mmCIF file of C-alpha atoms in Angstrom:
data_model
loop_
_atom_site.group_PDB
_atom_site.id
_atom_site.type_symbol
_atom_site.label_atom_id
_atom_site.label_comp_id
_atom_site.label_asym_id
_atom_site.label_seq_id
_atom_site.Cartn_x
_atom_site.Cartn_y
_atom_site.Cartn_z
ATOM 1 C CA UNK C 1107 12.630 15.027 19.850
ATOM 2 C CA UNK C 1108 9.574 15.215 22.311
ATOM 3 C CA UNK C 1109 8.933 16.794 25.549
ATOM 4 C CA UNK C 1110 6.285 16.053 28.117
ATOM 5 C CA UNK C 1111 6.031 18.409 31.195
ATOM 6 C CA UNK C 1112 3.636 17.414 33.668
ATOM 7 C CA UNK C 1113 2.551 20.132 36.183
ATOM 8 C CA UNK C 1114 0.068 21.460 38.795
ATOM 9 C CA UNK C 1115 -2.579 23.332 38.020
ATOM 10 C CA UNK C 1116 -3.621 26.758 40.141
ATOM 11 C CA UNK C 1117 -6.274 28.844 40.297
ATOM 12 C CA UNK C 1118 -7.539 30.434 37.778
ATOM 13 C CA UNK C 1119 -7.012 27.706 34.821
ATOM 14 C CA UNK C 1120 -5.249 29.082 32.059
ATOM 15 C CA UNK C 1121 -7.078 28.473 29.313
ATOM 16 C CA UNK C 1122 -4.029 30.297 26.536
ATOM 17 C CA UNK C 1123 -2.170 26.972 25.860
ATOM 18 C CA UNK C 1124 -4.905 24.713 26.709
ATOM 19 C CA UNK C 1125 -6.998 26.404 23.544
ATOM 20 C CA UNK C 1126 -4.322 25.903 21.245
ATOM 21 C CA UNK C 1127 -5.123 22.098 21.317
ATOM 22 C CA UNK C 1128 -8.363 22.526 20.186
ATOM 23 C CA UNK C 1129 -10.496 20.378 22.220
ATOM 24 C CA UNK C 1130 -13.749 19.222 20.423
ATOM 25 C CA UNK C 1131 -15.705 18.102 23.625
ATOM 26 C CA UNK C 1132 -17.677 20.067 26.102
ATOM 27 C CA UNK C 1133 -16.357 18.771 28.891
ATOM 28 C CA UNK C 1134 -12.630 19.009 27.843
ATOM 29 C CA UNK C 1135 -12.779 22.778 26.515
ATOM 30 C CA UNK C 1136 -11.150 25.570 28.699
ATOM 31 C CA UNK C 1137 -14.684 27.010 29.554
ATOM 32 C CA UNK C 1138 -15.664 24.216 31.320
ATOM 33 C CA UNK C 1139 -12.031 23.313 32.989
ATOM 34 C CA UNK C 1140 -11.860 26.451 34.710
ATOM 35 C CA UNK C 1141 -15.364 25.877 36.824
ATOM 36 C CA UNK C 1142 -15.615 22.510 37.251
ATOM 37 C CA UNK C 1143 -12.212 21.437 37.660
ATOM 38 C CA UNK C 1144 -12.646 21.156 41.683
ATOM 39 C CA UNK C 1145 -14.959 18.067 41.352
ATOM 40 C CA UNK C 1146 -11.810 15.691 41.007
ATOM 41 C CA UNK C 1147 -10.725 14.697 43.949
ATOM 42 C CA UNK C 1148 -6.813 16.201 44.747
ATOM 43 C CA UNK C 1149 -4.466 18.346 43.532
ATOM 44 C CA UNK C 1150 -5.283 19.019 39.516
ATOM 45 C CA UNK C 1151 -2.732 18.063 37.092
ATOM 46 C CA UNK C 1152 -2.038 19.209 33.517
ATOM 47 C CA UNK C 1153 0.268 17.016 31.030
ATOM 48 C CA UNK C 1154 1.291 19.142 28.166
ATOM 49 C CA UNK C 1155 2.886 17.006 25.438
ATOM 50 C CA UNK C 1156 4.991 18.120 22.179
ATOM 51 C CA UNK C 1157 6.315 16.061 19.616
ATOM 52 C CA UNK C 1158 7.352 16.225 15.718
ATOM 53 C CA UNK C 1159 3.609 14.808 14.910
ATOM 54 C CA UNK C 1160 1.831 17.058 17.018
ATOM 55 C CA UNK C 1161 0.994 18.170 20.602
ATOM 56 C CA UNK C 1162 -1.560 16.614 22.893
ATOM 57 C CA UNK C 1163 -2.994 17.343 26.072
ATOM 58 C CA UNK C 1164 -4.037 15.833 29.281
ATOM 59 C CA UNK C 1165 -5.997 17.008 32.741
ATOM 60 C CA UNK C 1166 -6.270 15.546 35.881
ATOM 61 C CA UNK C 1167 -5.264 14.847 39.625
ATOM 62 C CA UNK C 1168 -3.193 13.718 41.969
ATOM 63 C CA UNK C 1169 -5.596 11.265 44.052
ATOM 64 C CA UNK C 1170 -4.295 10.177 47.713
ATOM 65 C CA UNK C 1171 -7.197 9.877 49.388
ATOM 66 C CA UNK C 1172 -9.070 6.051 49.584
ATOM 67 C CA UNK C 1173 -12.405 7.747 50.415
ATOM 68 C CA UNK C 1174 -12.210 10.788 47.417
ATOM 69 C CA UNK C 1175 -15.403 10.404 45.130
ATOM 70 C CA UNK C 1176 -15.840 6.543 43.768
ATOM 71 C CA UNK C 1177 -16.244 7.728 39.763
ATOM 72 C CA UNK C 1178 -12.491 9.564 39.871
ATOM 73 C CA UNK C 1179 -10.952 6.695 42.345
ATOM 74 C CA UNK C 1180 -9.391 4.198 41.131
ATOM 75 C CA UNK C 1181 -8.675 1.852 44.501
ATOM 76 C CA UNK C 1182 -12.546 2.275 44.717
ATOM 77 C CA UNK C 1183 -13.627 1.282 41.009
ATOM 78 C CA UNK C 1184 -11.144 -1.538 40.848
ATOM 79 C CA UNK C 1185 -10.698 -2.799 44.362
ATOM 80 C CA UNK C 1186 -14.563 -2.257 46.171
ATOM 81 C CA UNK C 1187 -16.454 -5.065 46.845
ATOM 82 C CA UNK C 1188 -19.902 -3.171 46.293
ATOM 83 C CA UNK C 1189 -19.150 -2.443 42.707
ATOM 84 C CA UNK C 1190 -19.108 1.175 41.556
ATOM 85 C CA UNK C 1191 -19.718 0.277 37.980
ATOM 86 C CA UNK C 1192 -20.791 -3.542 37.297
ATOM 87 C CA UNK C 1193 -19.028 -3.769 34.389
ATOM 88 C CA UNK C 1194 -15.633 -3.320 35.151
ATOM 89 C CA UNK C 1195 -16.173 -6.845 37.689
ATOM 90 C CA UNK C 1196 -18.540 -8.157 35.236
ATOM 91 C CA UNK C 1197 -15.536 -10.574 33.139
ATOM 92 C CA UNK C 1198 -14.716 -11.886 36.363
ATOM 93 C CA UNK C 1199 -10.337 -11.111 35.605
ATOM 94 C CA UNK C 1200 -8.847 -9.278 38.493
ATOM 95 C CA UNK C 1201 -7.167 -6.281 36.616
ATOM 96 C CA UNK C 1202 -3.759 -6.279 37.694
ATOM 97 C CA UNK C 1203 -3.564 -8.914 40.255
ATOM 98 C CA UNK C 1204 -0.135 -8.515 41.587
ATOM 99 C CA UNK C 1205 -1.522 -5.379 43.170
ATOM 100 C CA UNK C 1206 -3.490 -5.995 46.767
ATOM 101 C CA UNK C 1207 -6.629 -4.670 48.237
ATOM 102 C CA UNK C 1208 -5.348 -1.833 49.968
ATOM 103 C CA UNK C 1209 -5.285 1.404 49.220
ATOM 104 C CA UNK C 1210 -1.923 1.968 49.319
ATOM 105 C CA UNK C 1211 -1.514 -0.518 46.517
ATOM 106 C CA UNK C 1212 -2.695 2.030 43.920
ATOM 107 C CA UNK C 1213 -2.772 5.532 45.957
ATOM 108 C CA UNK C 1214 -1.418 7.796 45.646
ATOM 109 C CA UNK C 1215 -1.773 8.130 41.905
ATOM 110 C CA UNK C 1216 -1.874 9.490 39.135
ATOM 111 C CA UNK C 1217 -5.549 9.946 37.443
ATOM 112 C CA UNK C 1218 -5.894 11.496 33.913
ATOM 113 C CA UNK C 1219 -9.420 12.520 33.029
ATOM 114 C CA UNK C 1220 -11.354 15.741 32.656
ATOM 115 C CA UNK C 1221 -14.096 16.413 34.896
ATOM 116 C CA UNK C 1222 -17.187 15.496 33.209
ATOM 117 C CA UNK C 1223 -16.100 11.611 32.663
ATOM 118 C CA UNK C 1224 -14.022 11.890 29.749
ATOM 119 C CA UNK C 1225 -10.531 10.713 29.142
ATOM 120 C CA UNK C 1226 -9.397 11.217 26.155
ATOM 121 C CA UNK C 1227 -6.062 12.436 25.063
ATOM 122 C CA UNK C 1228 -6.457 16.118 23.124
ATOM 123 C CA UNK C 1229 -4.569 17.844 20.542
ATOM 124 C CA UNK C 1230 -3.540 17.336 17.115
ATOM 125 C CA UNK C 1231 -1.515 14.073 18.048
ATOM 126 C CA UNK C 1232 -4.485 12.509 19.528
ATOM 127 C CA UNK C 1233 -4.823 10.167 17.263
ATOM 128 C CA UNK C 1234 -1.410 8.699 16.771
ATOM 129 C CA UNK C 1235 -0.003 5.722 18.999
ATOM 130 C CA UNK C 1236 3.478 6.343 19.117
ATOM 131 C CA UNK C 1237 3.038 9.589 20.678
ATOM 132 C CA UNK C 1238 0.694 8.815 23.237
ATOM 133 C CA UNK C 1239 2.726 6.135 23.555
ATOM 134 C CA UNK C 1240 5.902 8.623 24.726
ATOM 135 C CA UNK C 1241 3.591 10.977 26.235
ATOM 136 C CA UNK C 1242 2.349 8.312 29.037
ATOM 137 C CA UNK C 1243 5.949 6.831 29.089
ATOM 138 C CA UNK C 1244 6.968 10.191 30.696
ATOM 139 C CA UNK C 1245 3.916 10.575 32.406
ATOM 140 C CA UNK C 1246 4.771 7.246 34.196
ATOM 141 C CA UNK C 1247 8.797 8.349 34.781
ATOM 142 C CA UNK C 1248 7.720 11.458 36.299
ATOM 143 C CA UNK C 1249 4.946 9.611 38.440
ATOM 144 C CA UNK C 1250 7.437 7.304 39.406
ATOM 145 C CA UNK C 1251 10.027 10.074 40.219
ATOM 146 C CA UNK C 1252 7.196 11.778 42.385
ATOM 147 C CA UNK C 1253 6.426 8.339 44.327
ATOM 148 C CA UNK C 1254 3.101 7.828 43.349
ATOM 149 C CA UNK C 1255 1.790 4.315 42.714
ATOM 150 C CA UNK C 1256 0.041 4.394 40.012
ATOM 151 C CA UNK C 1257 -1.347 6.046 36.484
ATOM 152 C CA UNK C 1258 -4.998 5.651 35.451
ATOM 153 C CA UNK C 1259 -6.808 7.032 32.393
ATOM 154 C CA UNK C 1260 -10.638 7.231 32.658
ATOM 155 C CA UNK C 1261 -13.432 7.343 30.370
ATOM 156 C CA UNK C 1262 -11.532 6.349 27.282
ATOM 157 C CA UNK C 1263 -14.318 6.505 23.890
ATOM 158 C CA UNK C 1264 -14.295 3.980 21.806
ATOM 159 C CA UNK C 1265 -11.792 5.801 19.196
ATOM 160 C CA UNK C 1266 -9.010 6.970 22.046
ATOM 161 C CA UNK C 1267 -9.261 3.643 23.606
ATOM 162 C CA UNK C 1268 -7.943 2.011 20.446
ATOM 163 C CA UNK C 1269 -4.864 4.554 20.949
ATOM 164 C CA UNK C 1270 -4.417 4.387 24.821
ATOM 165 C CA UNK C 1271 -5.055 0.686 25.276
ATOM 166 C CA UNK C 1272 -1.644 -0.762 23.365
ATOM 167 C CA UNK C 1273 0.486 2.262 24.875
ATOM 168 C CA UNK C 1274 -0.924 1.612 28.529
ATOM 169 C CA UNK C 1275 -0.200 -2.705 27.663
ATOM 170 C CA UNK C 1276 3.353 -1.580 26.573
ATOM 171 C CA UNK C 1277 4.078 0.291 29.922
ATOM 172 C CA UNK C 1278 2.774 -2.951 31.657
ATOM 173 C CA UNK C 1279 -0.387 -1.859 32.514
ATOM 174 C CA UNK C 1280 -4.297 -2.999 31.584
ATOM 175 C CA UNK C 1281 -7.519 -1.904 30.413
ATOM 176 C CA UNK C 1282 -11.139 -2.758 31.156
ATOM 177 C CA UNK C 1283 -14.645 -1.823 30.726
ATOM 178 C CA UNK C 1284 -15.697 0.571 32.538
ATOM 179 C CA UNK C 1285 -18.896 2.026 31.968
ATOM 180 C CA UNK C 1286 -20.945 3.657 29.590
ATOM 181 C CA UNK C 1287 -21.936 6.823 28.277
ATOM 182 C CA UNK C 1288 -25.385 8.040 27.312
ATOM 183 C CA UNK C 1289 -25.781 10.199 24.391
ATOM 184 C CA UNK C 1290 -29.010 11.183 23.052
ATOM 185 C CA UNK C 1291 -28.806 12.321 19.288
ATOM 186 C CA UNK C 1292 -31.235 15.408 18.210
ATOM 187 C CA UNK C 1293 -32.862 15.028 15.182
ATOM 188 C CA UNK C 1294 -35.701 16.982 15.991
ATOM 189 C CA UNK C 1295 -37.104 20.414 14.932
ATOM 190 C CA UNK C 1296 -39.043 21.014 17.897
ATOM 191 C CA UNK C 1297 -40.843 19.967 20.581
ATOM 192 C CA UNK C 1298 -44.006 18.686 18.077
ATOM 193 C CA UNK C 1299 -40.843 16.673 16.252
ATOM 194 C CA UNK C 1300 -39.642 15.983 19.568
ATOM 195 C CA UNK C 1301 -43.488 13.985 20.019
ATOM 196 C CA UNK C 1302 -42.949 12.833 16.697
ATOM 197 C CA UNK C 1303 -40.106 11.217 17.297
ATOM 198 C CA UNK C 1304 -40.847 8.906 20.005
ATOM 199 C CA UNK C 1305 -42.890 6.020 19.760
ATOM 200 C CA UNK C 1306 -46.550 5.948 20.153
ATOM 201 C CA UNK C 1307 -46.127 4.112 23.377
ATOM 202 C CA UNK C 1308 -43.841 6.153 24.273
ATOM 203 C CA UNK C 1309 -45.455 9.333 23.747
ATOM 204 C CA UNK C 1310 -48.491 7.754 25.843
ATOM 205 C CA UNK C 1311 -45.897 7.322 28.769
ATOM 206 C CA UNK C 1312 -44.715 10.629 28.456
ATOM 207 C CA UNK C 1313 -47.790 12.442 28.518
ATOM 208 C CA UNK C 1314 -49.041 10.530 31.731
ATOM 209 C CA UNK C 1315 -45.963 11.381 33.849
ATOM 210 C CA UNK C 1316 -46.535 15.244 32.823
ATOM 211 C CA UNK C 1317 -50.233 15.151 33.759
ATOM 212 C CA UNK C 1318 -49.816 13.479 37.128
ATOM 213 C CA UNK C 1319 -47.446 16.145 37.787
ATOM 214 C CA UNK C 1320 -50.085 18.704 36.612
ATOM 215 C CA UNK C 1321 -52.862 16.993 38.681
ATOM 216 C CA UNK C 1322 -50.534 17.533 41.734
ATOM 217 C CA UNK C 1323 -49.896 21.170 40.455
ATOM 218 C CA UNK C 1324 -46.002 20.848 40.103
ATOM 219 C CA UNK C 1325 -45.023 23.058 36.974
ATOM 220 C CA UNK C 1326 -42.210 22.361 34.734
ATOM 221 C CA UNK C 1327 -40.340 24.572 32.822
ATOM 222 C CA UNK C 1328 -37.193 26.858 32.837
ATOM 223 C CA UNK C 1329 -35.523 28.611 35.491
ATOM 224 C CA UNK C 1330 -33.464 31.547 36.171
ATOM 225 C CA UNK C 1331 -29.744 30.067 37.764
ATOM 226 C CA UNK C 1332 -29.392 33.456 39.422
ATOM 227 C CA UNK C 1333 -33.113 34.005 41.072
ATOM 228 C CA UNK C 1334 -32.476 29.783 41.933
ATOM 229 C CA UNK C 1335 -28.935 29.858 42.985
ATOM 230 C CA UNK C 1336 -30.035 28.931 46.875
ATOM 231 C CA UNK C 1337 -32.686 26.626 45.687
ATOM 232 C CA UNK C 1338 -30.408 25.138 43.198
ATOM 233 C CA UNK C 1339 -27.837 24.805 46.190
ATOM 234 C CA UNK C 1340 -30.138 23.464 48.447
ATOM 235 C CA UNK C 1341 -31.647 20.525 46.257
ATOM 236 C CA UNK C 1342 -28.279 19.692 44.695
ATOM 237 C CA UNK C 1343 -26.541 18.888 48.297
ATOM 238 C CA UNK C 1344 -30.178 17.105 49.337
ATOM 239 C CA UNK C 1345 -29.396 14.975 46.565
ATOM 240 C CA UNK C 1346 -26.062 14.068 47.272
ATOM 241 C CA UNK C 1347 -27.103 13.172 51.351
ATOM 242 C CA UNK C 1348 -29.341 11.160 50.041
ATOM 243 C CA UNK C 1349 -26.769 8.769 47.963
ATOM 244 C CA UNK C 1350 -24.377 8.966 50.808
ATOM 245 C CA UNK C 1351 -21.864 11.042 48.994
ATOM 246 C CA UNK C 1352 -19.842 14.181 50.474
ATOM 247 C CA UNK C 1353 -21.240 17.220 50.311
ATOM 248 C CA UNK C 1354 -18.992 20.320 50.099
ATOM 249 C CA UNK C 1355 -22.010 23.163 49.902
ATOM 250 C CA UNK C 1356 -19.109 25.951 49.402
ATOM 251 C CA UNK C 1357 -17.390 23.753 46.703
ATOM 252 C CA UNK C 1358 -20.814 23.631 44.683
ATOM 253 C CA UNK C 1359 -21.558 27.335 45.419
ATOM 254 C CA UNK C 1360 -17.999 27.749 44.172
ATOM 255 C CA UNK C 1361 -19.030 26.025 40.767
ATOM 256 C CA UNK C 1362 -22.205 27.022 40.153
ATOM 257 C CA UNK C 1363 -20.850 30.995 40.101
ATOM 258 C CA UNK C 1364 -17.939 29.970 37.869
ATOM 259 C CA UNK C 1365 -20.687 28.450 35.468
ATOM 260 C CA UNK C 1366 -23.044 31.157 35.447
ATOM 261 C CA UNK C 1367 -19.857 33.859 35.448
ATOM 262 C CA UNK C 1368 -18.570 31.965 32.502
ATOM 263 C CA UNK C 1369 -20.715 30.646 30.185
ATOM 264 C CA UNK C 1370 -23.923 33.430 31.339
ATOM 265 C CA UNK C 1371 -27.124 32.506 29.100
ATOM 266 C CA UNK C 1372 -25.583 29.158 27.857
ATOM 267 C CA UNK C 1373 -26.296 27.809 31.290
ATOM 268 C CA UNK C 1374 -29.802 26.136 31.166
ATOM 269 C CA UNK C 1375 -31.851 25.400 34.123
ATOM 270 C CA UNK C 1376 -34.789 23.052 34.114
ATOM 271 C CA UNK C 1377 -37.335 23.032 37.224
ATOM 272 C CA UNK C 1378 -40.254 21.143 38.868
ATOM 273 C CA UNK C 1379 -41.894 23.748 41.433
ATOM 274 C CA UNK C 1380 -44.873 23.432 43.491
ATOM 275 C CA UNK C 1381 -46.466 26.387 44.646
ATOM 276 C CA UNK C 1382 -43.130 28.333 43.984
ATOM 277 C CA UNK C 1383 -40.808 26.155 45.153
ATOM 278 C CA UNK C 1384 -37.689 24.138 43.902
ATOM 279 C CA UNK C 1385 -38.524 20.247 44.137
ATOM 280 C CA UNK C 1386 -36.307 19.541 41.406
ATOM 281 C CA UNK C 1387 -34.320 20.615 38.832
ATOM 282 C CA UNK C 1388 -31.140 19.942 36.068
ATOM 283 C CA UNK C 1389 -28.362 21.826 35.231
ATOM 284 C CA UNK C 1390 -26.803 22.121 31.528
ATOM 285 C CA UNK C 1391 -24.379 23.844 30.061
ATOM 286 C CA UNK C 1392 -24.784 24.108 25.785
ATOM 287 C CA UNK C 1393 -21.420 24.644 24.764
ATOM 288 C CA UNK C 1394 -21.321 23.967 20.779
ATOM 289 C CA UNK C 1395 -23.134 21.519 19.590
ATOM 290 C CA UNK C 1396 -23.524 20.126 22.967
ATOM 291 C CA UNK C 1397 -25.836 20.101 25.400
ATOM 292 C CA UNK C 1398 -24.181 18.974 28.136
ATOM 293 C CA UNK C 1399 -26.015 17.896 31.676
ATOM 294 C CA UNK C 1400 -24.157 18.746 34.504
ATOM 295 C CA UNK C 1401 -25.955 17.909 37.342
ATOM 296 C CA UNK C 1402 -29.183 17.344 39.096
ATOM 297 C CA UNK C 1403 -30.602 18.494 42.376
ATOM 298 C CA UNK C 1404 -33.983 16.869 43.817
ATOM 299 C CA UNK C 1405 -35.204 18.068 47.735
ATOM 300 C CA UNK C 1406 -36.990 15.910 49.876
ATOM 301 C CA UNK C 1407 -40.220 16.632 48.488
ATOM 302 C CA UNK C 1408 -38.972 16.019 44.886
ATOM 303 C CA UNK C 1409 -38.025 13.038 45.629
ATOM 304 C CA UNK C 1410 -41.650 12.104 46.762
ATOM 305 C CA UNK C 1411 -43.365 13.962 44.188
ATOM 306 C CA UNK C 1412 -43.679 10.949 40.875
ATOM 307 C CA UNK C 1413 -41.750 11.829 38.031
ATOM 308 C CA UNK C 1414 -40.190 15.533 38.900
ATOM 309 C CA UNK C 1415 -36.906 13.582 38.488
ATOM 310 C CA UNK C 1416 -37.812 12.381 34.704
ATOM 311 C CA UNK C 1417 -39.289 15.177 33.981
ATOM 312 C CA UNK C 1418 -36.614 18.108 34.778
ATOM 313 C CA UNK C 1419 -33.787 15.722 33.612
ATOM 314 C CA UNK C 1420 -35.458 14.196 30.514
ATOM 315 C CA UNK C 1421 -38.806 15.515 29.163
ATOM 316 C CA UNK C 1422 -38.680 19.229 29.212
ATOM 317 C CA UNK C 1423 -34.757 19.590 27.953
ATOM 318 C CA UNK C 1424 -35.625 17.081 25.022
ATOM 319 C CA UNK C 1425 -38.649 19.313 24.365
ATOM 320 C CA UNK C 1426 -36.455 22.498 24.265
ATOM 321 C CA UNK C 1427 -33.807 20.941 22.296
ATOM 322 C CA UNK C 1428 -33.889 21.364 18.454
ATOM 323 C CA UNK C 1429 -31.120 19.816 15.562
ATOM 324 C CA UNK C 1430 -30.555 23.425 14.297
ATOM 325 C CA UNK C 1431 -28.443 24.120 17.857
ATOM 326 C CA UNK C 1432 -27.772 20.799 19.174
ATOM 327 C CA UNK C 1433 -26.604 17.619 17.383
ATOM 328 C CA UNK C 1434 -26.444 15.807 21.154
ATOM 329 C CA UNK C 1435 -27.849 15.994 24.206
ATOM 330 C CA UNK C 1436 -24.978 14.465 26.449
ATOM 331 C CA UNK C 1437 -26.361 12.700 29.554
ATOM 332 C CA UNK C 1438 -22.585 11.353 30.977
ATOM 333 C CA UNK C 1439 -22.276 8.441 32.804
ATOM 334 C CA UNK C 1440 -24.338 5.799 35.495
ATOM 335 C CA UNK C 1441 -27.982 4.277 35.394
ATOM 336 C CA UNK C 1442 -27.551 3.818 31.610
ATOM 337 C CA UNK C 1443 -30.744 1.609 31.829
ATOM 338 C CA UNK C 1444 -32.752 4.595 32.547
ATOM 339 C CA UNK C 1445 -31.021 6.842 29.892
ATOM 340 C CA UNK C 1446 -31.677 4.174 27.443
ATOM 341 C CA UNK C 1447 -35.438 3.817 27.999
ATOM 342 C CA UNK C 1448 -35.609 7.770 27.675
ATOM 343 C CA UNK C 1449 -33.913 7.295 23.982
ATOM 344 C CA UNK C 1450 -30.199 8.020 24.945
ATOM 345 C CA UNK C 1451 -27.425 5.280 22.695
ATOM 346 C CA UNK C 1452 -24.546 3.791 24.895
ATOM 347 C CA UNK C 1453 -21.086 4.465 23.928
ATOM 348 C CA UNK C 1454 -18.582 2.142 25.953
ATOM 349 C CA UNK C 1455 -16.087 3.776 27.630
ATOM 350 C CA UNK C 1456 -12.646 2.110 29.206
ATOM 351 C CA UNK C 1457 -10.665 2.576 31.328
ATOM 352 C CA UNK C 1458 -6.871 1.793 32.213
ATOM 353 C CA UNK C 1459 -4.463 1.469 34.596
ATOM 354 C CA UNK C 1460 -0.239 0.830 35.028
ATOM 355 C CA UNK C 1461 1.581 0.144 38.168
ATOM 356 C CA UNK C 1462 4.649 1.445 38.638
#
């Protein structure tokens, strides 16, 4: 006997059942669930899934909207003509070509991922086909039952992928690359192993992008998320205008609080300023072993002040990084190029997708 019960989510998450899965990743643990939930686009889902091998877990959302955010919309990563990621068009196959290029073809539906760009199922079952296999059998009955059009799981690792994919191809549905993730292992000590670690050449590179940003008198270093918080506000919605995406200022306020009320010192900030101000900066989070990065924020000066970017994202939180607190620096997904040139390895992610 099994049972799957698939249900909204309110405010606050409640972390009691979710913890009893045991989630090993950052961005799929209950601390970071409860403030960043909000950045997938409609109405949060949780599928909570028992059977005689085990439970296992899934988050998400209900997406209905054709312009939500292009990483968490499936019409949009599938369907757009300007890719979102190139290599989910890069095989040239249509993935599921009976469907059309509306819309309504696969919204409303049903997206499983955890914010943060991670799929995978959790729990002790995790690992075993037959029951994710039941698990997104019922998931797909009850999206059926609700009328939505579709199921999608996102961000799949290489491990859960070889567990979703034959579960999703048995429900009718297919998978595809998606996109990669950037994970940059610490085997450092400090920030002289850090040096030490890179390549001569590399080193060289590193240590001119620092001193042009000395000769311009930008300092980098740490910041305080509470003395920043309108700083860190400003730069992060600046940054978002300037790639054309919507910016909800009261949505980020919301999230930044829930971080800093939740995981207090654990929440890293790392800052370019120039004559006391904010030009850029990067959030993390170090839950674990992890140092996760959350976000970045870059103002209009930052963005015309040579390598603040690199050097709040990059340089300094390598530096401050050490193997006897972090075994990875996780730097998510998108511009994977870049990530690798700073050091970061690629693990493919898929993703997948059943009509109903």
């Amino acid at each position: 006997m099994h049972r799957t019960v698939v249900s909204a989510i309110s405010e606050p998450f409640d972390a009691s059942r979710w913890d009893r899965l045991n989630p090993a990743a950052a961005v799929q643990g209950s601390r970071w669930l409860g403030s960043m939930l909000s950045r997938l686009p409609g109405e949060p889902v949780r599928v909570l899934h028992e059977g005689p091998d085990g439970d296992i877990g899934f988050t998400g959302a209900v997406v209905s909207d054709g312009d939500a955010y292009e990483a968490y919309n499936p019409w949009m990563i599938l369907r757009r003509k300007d890719p979102v990621f190139s290599e989910v068009h890069a095989s040239g196959r249509r993935v599921l070509p009976q469907l059309g290029d509306a819309p309504r073809e696969m919204l409303p539906g049903l997206l499983l991922v955890a914010p943060g760009y991670l799929g995978d199922p959790v729990g002790a079952a995790a690992g075993h086909p037959e029951t994710v296999s039941k698990c997104l059998a019922d998931v797909c009955a009850w999206a059926a039952r609700t009328g939505l059009a579709t199921v999608s799981v996102l961000y799949t690792s290489p491990a859960a992928s070889g567990v979703v994919e034959p579960a999703v191809a048995a429900l009718g549905g297919e998978s595809f690359d998606l996109t990669t993730r950037s994970m940059m292992p610490v085997t450092w000590d400090d920030a002289t192993g850090f040096d030490k670690s890179r390549s001569k050449r590399r080193r060289a590179e590193i240590r001119r992008q620092l001193s042009r940003l000395d000769e311009l008198g930008c300092v980098v270093g740490t910041g305080d998320p509470r003395a920043l918080f309108e700083e860190a506000i400003e730069a992060r919605c600046a940054l978002l205008r300037w790639y054309g995406q919507p910016v909800d200022e009261a949505a980020e306020r919301r999230r930044l609080r829930g971080l800093i009320s939740t995981f207090g010192k654990d929440v890293l900030l790392f800052t370019a300023q120039l004559e006391g101000r904010l030009l850029a900066h990067a959030l993390f989070v170090a839950d674990g072993r992890t140092l996760q990065n959350v976000y970045v924020g870059t103002t209009e000066a930052g963005r015309n002040t040579p390598y603040a970017h690199l050097a709040v994202t990059y340089h300094e939180p390598m530096r401050h990084a050490s193997r006897d607190r972090y075994g990875w620096i996780d730097y998510g997904v998108g511009h994977g190029e870049t990530k690798r040139v700073q050091g970061c390895s690629s693990v493919p992610l898929r993703g997948h997708v059943i009509a109903l």
